[in-house]
Amino acid sequence: MQIPYTLIRSKRRSLSLQISPSGELIVRSPLKLSLLTIENFIEQKKDWILKHQEKYKNLPPRKILTQSEIKGEKEKLRNYIIPRISELARGKNLPNITSIKITSSEKRWGSCSSKNGLCFSYRLAEYIGSDFVDATIIHELAHLIEKNHQKPFWNLVYSWMPDYEKNIKLIKH
């Protein structure tokens, strides 16, 4: 069975797969990589692709928000998350956080810049007060110390939140 996909070529070094919120497979590829290599890669990752596409099939469609609704969600999250970050960071001997931004990101819940700026998607506002939001914050706080997802990063995350995996999986999209 051939899995349909959208191919995006760019100046990158490696192949990557992404499943969009609609369940579509997006393949990102270096400019000159052959289609045969790309399709062999997709075939090798077929189980992973189908498993992740299945997750999206069972999700209810997300409500599309207006710009003013998004602005309200951003403000609501900002008012919640800034004190929550302070609470969760207490006693962890972290480097200074240079900024905290609430973004319109639809693809990621949070991120940490190389200069220790934290960003969180306005979509987290829907889950204010949940362990999922705390797990997202903990994940980004750990990036203040460990910038990648290697073993030291995960050791840090689990030392701060032993039930991280359960909490981060509370929301499946």
JSON list of C-alpha atoms in Angstrom, two decimals:
[
{"chain": "A", "resi": 1, "resn": "MET", "atom": "CA", "xyz": [0.00, 0.00, 0.00]},
{"chain": "A", "resi": 2, "resn": "GLN", "atom": "CA", "xyz": [1.38, 3.38, -1.05]},
{"chain": "A", "resi": 3, "resn": "ILE", "atom": "CA", "xyz": [0.92, 6.09, 1.58]},
{"chain": "A", "resi": 4, "resn": "PRO", "atom": "CA", "xyz": [0.02, 9.46, 0.04]},
{"chain": "A", "resi": 5, "resn": "TYR", "atom": "CA", "xyz": [2.25, 12.34, 1.11]},
{"chain": "A", "resi": 6, "resn": "THR", "atom": "CA", "xyz": [3.20, 15.93, 0.44]},
{"chain": "A", "resi": 7, "resn": "LEU", "atom": "CA", "xyz": [6.89, 16.42, -0.38]},
{"chain": "A", "resi": 8, "resn": "ILE", "atom": "CA", "xyz": [8.66, 19.62, 0.67]},
{"chain": "A", "resi": 9, "resn": "ARG", "atom": "CA", "xyz": [12.23, 19.98, -0.57]},
{"chain": "A", "resi": 10, "resn": "SER", "atom": "CA", "xyz": [14.56, 22.53, 1.00]},
{"chain": "A", "resi": 11, "resn": "LYS", "atom": "CA", "xyz": [18.19, 23.17, 1.90]},
{"chain": "A", "resi": 12, "resn": "ARG", "atom": "CA", "xyz": [18.33, 20.63, 4.67]},
{"chain": "A", "resi": 13, "resn": "ARG", "atom": "CA", "xyz": [20.54, 17.63, 5.35]},
{"chain": "A", "resi": 14, "resn": "SER", "atom": "CA", "xyz": [18.10, 14.96, 6.43]},
{"chain": "A", "resi": 15, "resn": "LEU", "atom": "CA", "xyz": [14.69, 13.48, 5.71]},
{"chain": "A", "resi": 16, "resn": "SER", "atom": "CA", "xyz": [11.89, 14.05, 8.19]},
{"chain": "A", "resi": 17, "resn": "LEU", "atom": "CA", "xyz": [8.29, 12.97, 8.51]},
{"chain": "A", "resi": 18, "resn": "GLN", "atom": "CA", "xyz": [5.46, 14.97, 10.01]},
{"chain": "A", "resi": 19, "resn": "ILE", "atom": "CA", "xyz": [1.82, 14.10, 10.49]},
{"chain": "A", "resi": 20, "resn": "SER", "atom": "CA", "xyz": [-0.37, 17.20, 10.18]},
{"chain": "A", "resi": 21, "resn": "PRO", "atom": "CA", "xyz": [-3.38, 17.72, 12.48]},
{"chain": "A", "resi": 22, "resn": "SER", "atom": "CA", "xyz": [-5.57, 16.49, 9.60]},
{"chain": "A", "resi": 23, "resn": "GLY", "atom": "CA", "xyz": [-3.54, 13.24, 9.48]},
{"chain": "A", "resi": 24, "resn": "GLU", "atom": "CA", "xyz": [-1.69, 14.09, 6.27]},
{"chain": "A", "resi": 25, "resn": "LEU", "atom": "CA", "xyz": [1.89, 12.82, 5.87]},
{"chain": "A", "resi": 26, "resn": "ILE", "atom": "CA", "xyz": [4.37, 15.60, 5.13]},
{"chain": "A", "resi": 27, "resn": "VAL", "atom": "CA", "xyz": [7.86, 14.59, 4.03]},
{"chain": "A", "resi": 28, "resn": "ARG", "atom": "CA", "xyz": [10.67, 17.12, 4.24]},
{"chain": "A", "resi": 29, "resn": "SER", "atom": "CA", "xyz": [13.68, 16.30, 2.11]},
{"chain": "A", "resi": 30, "resn": "PRO", "atom": "CA", "xyz": [17.04, 17.68, 0.96]},
{"chain": "A", "resi": 31, "resn": "LEU", "atom": "CA", "xyz": [16.81, 19.27, -2.49]},
{"chain": "A", "resi": 32, "resn": "LYS", "atom": "CA", "xyz": [18.59, 16.56, -4.48]},
{"chain": "A", "resi": 33, "resn": "LEU", "atom": "CA", "xyz": [17.53, 13.39, -2.70]},
{"chain": "A", "resi": 34, "resn": "SER", "atom": "CA", "xyz": [16.04, 10.84, -5.11]},
{"chain": "A", "resi": 35, "resn": "LEU", "atom": "CA", "xyz": [12.36, 9.89, -5.00]},
{"chain": "A", "resi": 36, "resn": "LEU", "atom": "CA", "xyz": [13.40, 6.24, -4.66]},
{"chain": "A", "resi": 37, "resn": "THR", "atom": "CA", "xyz": [15.33, 7.04, -1.45]},
{"chain": "A", "resi": 38, "resn": "ILE", "atom": "CA", "xyz": [12.38, 9.06, -0.12]},
{"chain": "A", "resi": 39, "resn": "GLU", "atom": "CA", "xyz": [9.87, 6.32, -0.87]},
{"chain": "A", "resi": 40, "resn": "ASN", "atom": "CA", "xyz": [12.11, 3.64, 0.67]},
{"chain": "A", "resi": 41, "resn": "PHE", "atom": "CA", "xyz": [12.31, 5.80, 3.81]},
{"chain": "A", "resi": 42, "resn": "ILE", "atom": "CA", "xyz": [8.51, 6.10, 3.91]},
{"chain": "A", "resi": 43, "resn": "GLU", "atom": "CA", "xyz": [8.21, 2.32, 3.50]},
{"chain": "A", "resi": 44, "resn": "GLN", "atom": "CA", "xyz": [10.64, 1.72, 6.39]},
{"chain": "A", "resi": 45, "resn": "LYS", "atom": "CA", "xyz": [8.62, 4.09, 8.62]},
{"chain": "A", "resi": 46, "resn": "LYS", "atom": "CA", "xyz": [5.20, 2.82, 7.51]},
{"chain": "A", "resi": 47, "resn": "ASP", "atom": "CA", "xyz": [4.21, 1.42, 10.94]},
{"chain": "A", "resi": 48, "resn": "TRP", "atom": "CA", "xyz": [5.11, 4.68, 12.67]},
{"chain": "A", "resi": 49, "resn": "ILE", "atom": "CA", "xyz": [3.21, 6.71, 10.05]},
{"chain": "A", "resi": 50, "resn": "LEU", "atom": "CA", "xyz": [0.04, 4.61, 10.24]},
{"chain": "A", "resi": 51, "resn": "LYS", "atom": "CA", "xyz": [0.11, 4.59, 14.05]},
{"chain": "A", "resi": 52, "resn": "HIS", "atom": "CA", "xyz": [0.33, 8.40, 14.19]},
{"chain": "A", "resi": 53, "resn": "GLN", "atom": "CA", "xyz": [-2.24, 8.93, 11.46]},
{"chain": "A", "resi": 54, "resn": "GLU", "atom": "CA", "xyz": [-4.64, 6.72, 13.43]},
{"chain": "A", "resi": 55, "resn": "LYS", "atom": "CA", "xyz": [-4.31, 9.03, 16.47]},
{"chain": "A", "resi": 56, "resn": "TYR", "atom": "CA", "xyz": [-5.61, 11.95, 14.45]},
{"chain": "A", "resi": 57, "resn": "LYS", "atom": "CA", "xyz": [-8.57, 10.02, 13.01]},
{"chain": "A", "resi": 58, "resn": "ASN", "atom": "CA", "xyz": [-10.17, 9.71, 16.45]},
{"chain": "A", "resi": 59, "resn": "LEU", "atom": "CA", "xyz": [-9.77, 13.32, 17.52]},
{"chain": "A", "resi": 60, "resn": "PRO", "atom": "CA", "xyz": [-12.72, 15.69, 17.38]},
{"chain": "A", "resi": 61, "resn": "PRO", "atom": "CA", "xyz": [-12.12, 18.59, 15.00]},
{"chain": "A", "resi": 62, "resn": "ARG", "atom": "CA", "xyz": [-10.65, 21.61, 16.76]},
{"chain": "A", "resi": 63, "resn": "LYS", "atom": "CA", "xyz": [-12.70, 24.77, 16.86]},
{"chain": "A", "resi": 64, "resn": "ILE", "atom": "CA", "xyz": [-11.35, 27.48, 14.59]},
{"chain": "A", "resi": 65, "resn": "LEU", "atom": "CA", "xyz": [-10.90, 30.67, 16.63]},
{"chain": "A", "resi": 66, "resn": "THR", "atom": "CA", "xyz": [-11.15, 34.24, 15.42]},
{"chain": "A", "resi": 67, "resn": "GLN", "atom": "CA", "xyz": [-8.16, 36.56, 15.87]},
{"chain": "A", "resi": 68, "resn": "SER", "atom": "CA", "xyz": [-9.87, 38.26, 18.82]},
{"chain": "A", "resi": 69, "resn": "GLU", "atom": "CA", "xyz": [-10.57, 34.86, 20.44]},
{"chain": "A", "resi": 70, "resn": "ILE", "atom": "CA", "xyz": [-6.92, 33.88, 19.97]},
{"chain": "A", "resi": 71, "resn": "LYS", "atom": "CA", "xyz": [-5.86, 37.20, 21.53]},
{"chain": "A", "resi": 72, "resn": "GLY", "atom": "CA", "xyz": [-8.09, 36.45, 24.53]},
{"chain": "A", "resi": 73, "resn": "GLU", "atom": "CA", "xyz": [-6.67, 32.93, 24.88]},
{"chain": "A", "resi": 74, "resn": "LYS", "atom": "CA", "xyz": [-3.13, 34.34, 24.75]},
{"chain": "A", "resi": 75, "resn": "GLU", "atom": "CA", "xyz": [-3.90, 36.82, 27.54]},
{"chain": "A", "resi": 76, "resn": "LYS", "atom": "CA", "xyz": [-5.58, 34.14, 29.66]},
{"chain": "A", "resi": 77, "resn": "LEU", "atom": "CA", "xyz": [-2.56, 31.85, 29.24]},
{"chain": "A", "resi": 78, "resn": "ARG", "atom": "CA", "xyz": [-0.05, 34.65, 29.92]},
{"chain": "A", "resi": 79, "resn": "ASN", "atom": "CA", "xyz": [-1.79, 35.47, 33.21]},
{"chain": "A", "resi": 80, "resn": "TYR", "atom": "CA", "xyz": [-1.66, 31.81, 34.24]},
{"chain": "A", "resi": 81, "resn": "ILE", "atom": "CA", "xyz": [1.66, 30.61, 32.90]},
{"chain": "A", "resi": 82, "resn": "ILE", "atom": "CA", "xyz": [4.06, 33.32, 34.12]},
{"chain": "A", "resi": 83, "resn": "PRO", "atom": "CA", "xyz": [3.39, 32.67, 37.84]},
{"chain": "A", "resi": 84, "resn": "ARG", "atom": "CA", "xyz": [3.22, 28.92, 37.15]},
{"chain": "A", "resi": 85, "resn": "ILE", "atom": "CA", "xyz": [6.67, 28.97, 35.51]},
{"chain": "A", "resi": 86, "resn": "SER", "atom": "CA", "xyz": [8.04, 30.78, 38.60]},
{"chain": "A", "resi": 87, "resn": "GLU", "atom": "CA", "xyz": [6.54, 28.13, 40.88]},
{"chain": "A", "resi": 88, "resn": "LEU", "atom": "CA", "xyz": [7.85, 25.20, 38.85]},
{"chain": "A", "resi": 89, "resn": "ALA", "atom": "CA", "xyz": [11.30, 26.78, 38.42]},
{"chain": "A", "resi": 90, "resn": "ARG", "atom": "CA", "xyz": [11.73, 27.48, 42.15]},
{"chain": "A", "resi": 91, "resn": "GLY", "atom": "CA", "xyz": [14.73, 25.70, 43.64]},
{"chain": "A", "resi": 92, "resn": "LYS", "atom": "CA", "xyz": [15.98, 24.31, 40.33]},
{"chain": "A", "resi": 93, "resn": "ASN", "atom": "CA", "xyz": [19.00, 26.63, 39.98]},
{"chain": "A", "resi": 94, "resn": "LEU", "atom": "CA", "xyz": [18.11, 27.52, 36.37]},
{"chain": "A", "resi": 95, "resn": "PRO", "atom": "CA", "xyz": [19.75, 30.14, 34.19]},
{"chain": "A", "resi": 96, "resn": "ASN", "atom": "CA", "xyz": [17.73, 33.33, 33.77]},
{"chain": "A", "resi": 97, "resn": "ILE", "atom": "CA", "xyz": [14.77, 33.12, 31.43]},
{"chain": "A", "resi": 98, "resn": "THR", "atom": "CA", "xyz": [15.25, 35.97, 28.95]},
{"chain": "A", "resi": 99, "resn": "SER", "atom": "CA", "xyz": [11.63, 36.15, 27.75]},
{"chain": "A", "resi": 100, "resn": "ILE", "atom": "CA", "xyz": [8.30, 34.37, 27.94]},
{"chain": "A", "resi": 101, "resn": "LYS", "atom": "CA", "xyz": [6.11, 34.62, 24.84]},
{"chain": "A", "resi": 102, "resn": "ILE", "atom": "CA", "xyz": [2.68, 33.27, 24.02]},
{"chain": "A", "resi": 103, "resn": "THR", "atom": "CA", "xyz": [2.64, 32.35, 20.33]},
{"chain": "A", "resi": 104, "resn": "SER", "atom": "CA", "xyz": [0.06, 31.39, 17.73]},
{"chain": "A", "resi": 105, "resn": "SER", "atom": "CA", "xyz": [1.85, 28.11, 17.07]},
{"chain": "A", "resi": 106, "resn": "GLU", "atom": "CA", "xyz": [-0.38, 25.30, 15.86]},
{"chain": "A", "resi": 107, "resn": "LYS", "atom": "CA", "xyz": [2.43, 22.74, 15.60]},
{"chain": "A", "resi": 108, "resn": "ARG", "atom": "CA", "xyz": [4.20, 22.80, 18.95]},
{"chain": "A", "resi": 109, "resn": "TRP", "atom": "CA", "xyz": [3.12, 23.35, 22.52]},
{"chain": "A", "resi": 110, "resn": "GLY", "atom": "CA", "xyz": [6.31, 25.06, 23.62]},
{"chain": "A", "resi": 111, "resn": "SER", "atom": "CA", "xyz": [9.90, 25.83, 22.75]},
{"chain": "A", "resi": 112, "resn": "CYS", "atom": "CA", "xyz": [13.09, 27.19, 24.29]},
{"chain": "A", "resi": 113, "resn": "SER", "atom": "CA", "xyz": [15.49, 29.38, 22.31]},
{"chain": "A", "resi": 114, "resn": "SER", "atom": "CA", "xyz": [19.27, 29.15, 22.45]},
{"chain": "A", "resi": 115, "resn": "LYS", "atom": "CA", "xyz": [19.15, 32.44, 24.40]},
{"chain": "A", "resi": 116, "resn": "ASN", "atom": "CA", "xyz": [16.79, 30.98, 27.04]},
{"chain": "A", "resi": 117, "resn": "GLY", "atom": "CA", "xyz": [13.58, 32.54, 25.80]},
{"chain": "A", "resi": 118, "resn": "LEU", "atom": "CA", "xyz": [10.49, 30.39, 26.39]},
{"chain": "A", "resi": 119, "resn": "CYS", "atom": "CA", "xyz": [7.52, 30.26, 24.01]},
{"chain": "A", "resi": 120, "resn": "PHE", "atom": "CA", "xyz": [4.18, 28.57, 24.61]},
{"chain": "A", "resi": 121, "resn": "SER", "atom": "CA", "xyz": [1.28, 28.10, 22.22]},
{"chain": "A", "resi": 122, "resn": "TYR", "atom": "CA", "xyz": [-1.97, 29.89, 23.05]},
{"chain": "A", "resi": 123, "resn": "ARG", "atom": "CA", "xyz": [-3.63, 26.47, 22.63]},
{"chain": "A", "resi": 124, "resn": "LEU", "atom": "CA", "xyz": [-2.40, 25.58, 26.14]},
{"chain": "A", "resi": 125, "resn": "ALA", "atom": "CA", "xyz": [-5.04, 27.98, 27.52]},
{"chain": "A", "resi": 126, "resn": "GLU", "atom": "CA", "xyz": [-7.63, 25.24, 26.93]},
{"chain": "A", "resi": 127, "resn": "TYR", "atom": "CA", "xyz": [-5.80, 23.06, 29.50]},
{"chain": "A", "resi": 128, "resn": "ILE", "atom": "CA", "xyz": [-5.00, 25.64, 32.20]},
{"chain": "A", "resi": 129, "resn": "GLY", "atom": "CA", "xyz": [-4.63, 23.98, 35.59]},
{"chain": "A", "resi": 130, "resn": "SER", "atom": "CA", "xyz": [-3.88, 20.54, 34.14]},
{"chain": "A", "resi": 131, "resn": "ASP", "atom": "CA", "xyz": [-0.84, 18.34, 34.62]},
{"chain": "A", "resi": 132, "resn": "PHE", "atom": "CA", "xyz": [-0.39, 18.59, 30.83]},
{"chain": "A", "resi": 133, "resn": "VAL", "atom": "CA", "xyz": [0.45, 22.30, 31.08]},
{"chain": "A", "resi": 134, "resn": "ASP", "atom": "CA", "xyz": [2.83, 21.62, 33.98]},
{"chain": "A", "resi": 135, "resn": "ALA", "atom": "CA", "xyz": [4.53, 18.86, 31.95]},
{"chain": "A", "resi": 136, "resn": "THR", "atom": "CA", "xyz": [4.92, 21.25, 29.01]},
{"chain": "A", "resi": 137, "resn": "ILE", "atom": "CA", "xyz": [6.48, 23.88, 31.28]},
{"chain": "A", "resi": 138, "resn": "ILE", "atom": "CA", "xyz": [8.82, 21.31, 32.88]},
{"chain": "A", "resi": 139, "resn": "HIS", "atom": "CA", "xyz": [9.92, 20.17, 29.41]},
{"chain": "A", "resi": 140, "resn": "GLU", "atom": "CA", "xyz": [10.86, 23.72, 28.42]},
{"chain": "A", "resi": 141, "resn": "LEU", "atom": "CA", "xyz": [12.51, 24.49, 31.77]},
{"chain": "A", "resi": 142, "resn": "ALA", "atom": "CA", "xyz": [14.74, 21.44, 31.27]},
{"chain": "A", "resi": 143, "resn": "HIS", "atom": "CA", "xyz": [15.82, 22.92, 27.92]},
{"chain": "A", "resi": 144, "resn": "LEU", "atom": "CA", "xyz": [17.26, 25.89, 29.81]},
{"chain": "A", "resi": 145, "resn": "ILE", "atom": "CA", "xyz": [19.93, 23.43, 31.01]},
{"chain": "A", "resi": 146, "resn": "GLU", "atom": "CA", "xyz": [19.96, 20.76, 28.28]},
{"chain": "A", "resi": 147, "resn": "LYS", "atom": "CA", "xyz": [19.23, 22.10, 24.78]},
{"chain": "A", "resi": 148, "resn": "ASN", "atom": "CA", "xyz": [18.66, 18.72, 23.13]},
{"chain": "A", "resi": 149, "resn": "HIS", "atom": "CA", "xyz": [16.64, 15.58, 23.82]},
{"chain": "A", "resi": 150, "resn": "GLN", "atom": "CA", "xyz": [19.54, 13.36, 24.85]},
{"chain": "A", "resi": 151, "resn": "LYS", "atom": "CA", "xyz": [19.58, 11.22, 28.00]},
{"chain": "A", "resi": 152, "resn": "PRO", "atom": "CA", "xyz": [20.71, 14.03, 30.38]},
{"chain": "A", "resi": 153, "resn": "PHE", "atom": "CA", "xyz": [17.69, 16.09, 29.28]},
{"chain": "A", "resi": 154, "resn": "TRP", "atom": "CA", "xyz": [15.22, 13.25, 29.98]},
{"chain": "A", "resi": 155, "resn": "ASN", "atom": "CA", "xyz": [16.92, 12.46, 33.31]},
{"chain": "A", "resi": 156, "resn": "LEU", "atom": "CA", "xyz": [16.33, 16.06, 34.33]},
{"chain": "A", "resi": 157, "resn": "VAL", "atom": "CA", "xyz": [12.69, 16.07, 33.19]},
{"chain": "A", "resi": 158, "resn": "TYR", "atom": "CA", "xyz": [11.90, 12.85, 35.09]},
{"chain": "A", "resi": 159, "resn": "SER", "atom": "CA", "xyz": [13.77, 14.00, 38.20]},
{"chain": "A", "resi": 160, "resn": "TRP", "atom": "CA", "xyz": [11.49, 17.06, 38.30]},
{"chain": "A", "resi": 161, "resn": "MET", "atom": "CA", "xyz": [8.31, 15.23, 37.27]},
{"chain": "A", "resi": 162, "resn": "PRO", "atom": "CA", "xyz": [8.48, 11.44, 37.69]},
{"chain": "A", "resi": 163, "resn": "ASP", "atom": "CA", "xyz": [5.04, 11.00, 36.07]},
{"chain": "A", "resi": 164, "resn": "TYR", "atom": "CA", "xyz": [5.95, 13.24, 33.10]},
{"chain": "A", "resi": 165, "resn": "GLU", "atom": "CA", "xyz": [5.09, 10.64, 30.46]},
{"chain": "A", "resi": 166, "resn": "LYS", "atom": "CA", "xyz": [1.58, 10.10, 31.86]},
{"chain": "A", "resi": 167, "resn": "ASN", "atom": "CA", "xyz": [1.02, 13.86, 32.13]},
{"chain": "A", "resi": 168, "resn": "ILE", "atom": "CA", "xyz": [2.26, 14.76, 28.67]},
{"chain": "A", "resi": 169, "resn": "LYS", "atom": "CA", "xyz": [0.04, 12.09, 27.12]},
{"chain": "A", "resi": 170, "resn": "LEU", "atom": "CA", "xyz": [-3.11, 13.53, 28.71]},
{"chain": "A", "resi": 171, "resn": "ILE", "atom": "CA", "xyz": [-3.56, 15.48, 25.48]},
{"chain": "A", "resi": 172, "resn": "LYS", "atom": "CA", "xyz": [-3.08, 13.38, 22.36]},
{"chain": "A", "resi": 173, "resn": "HIS", "atom": "CA", "xyz": [-2.72, 16.15, 19.74]}
]
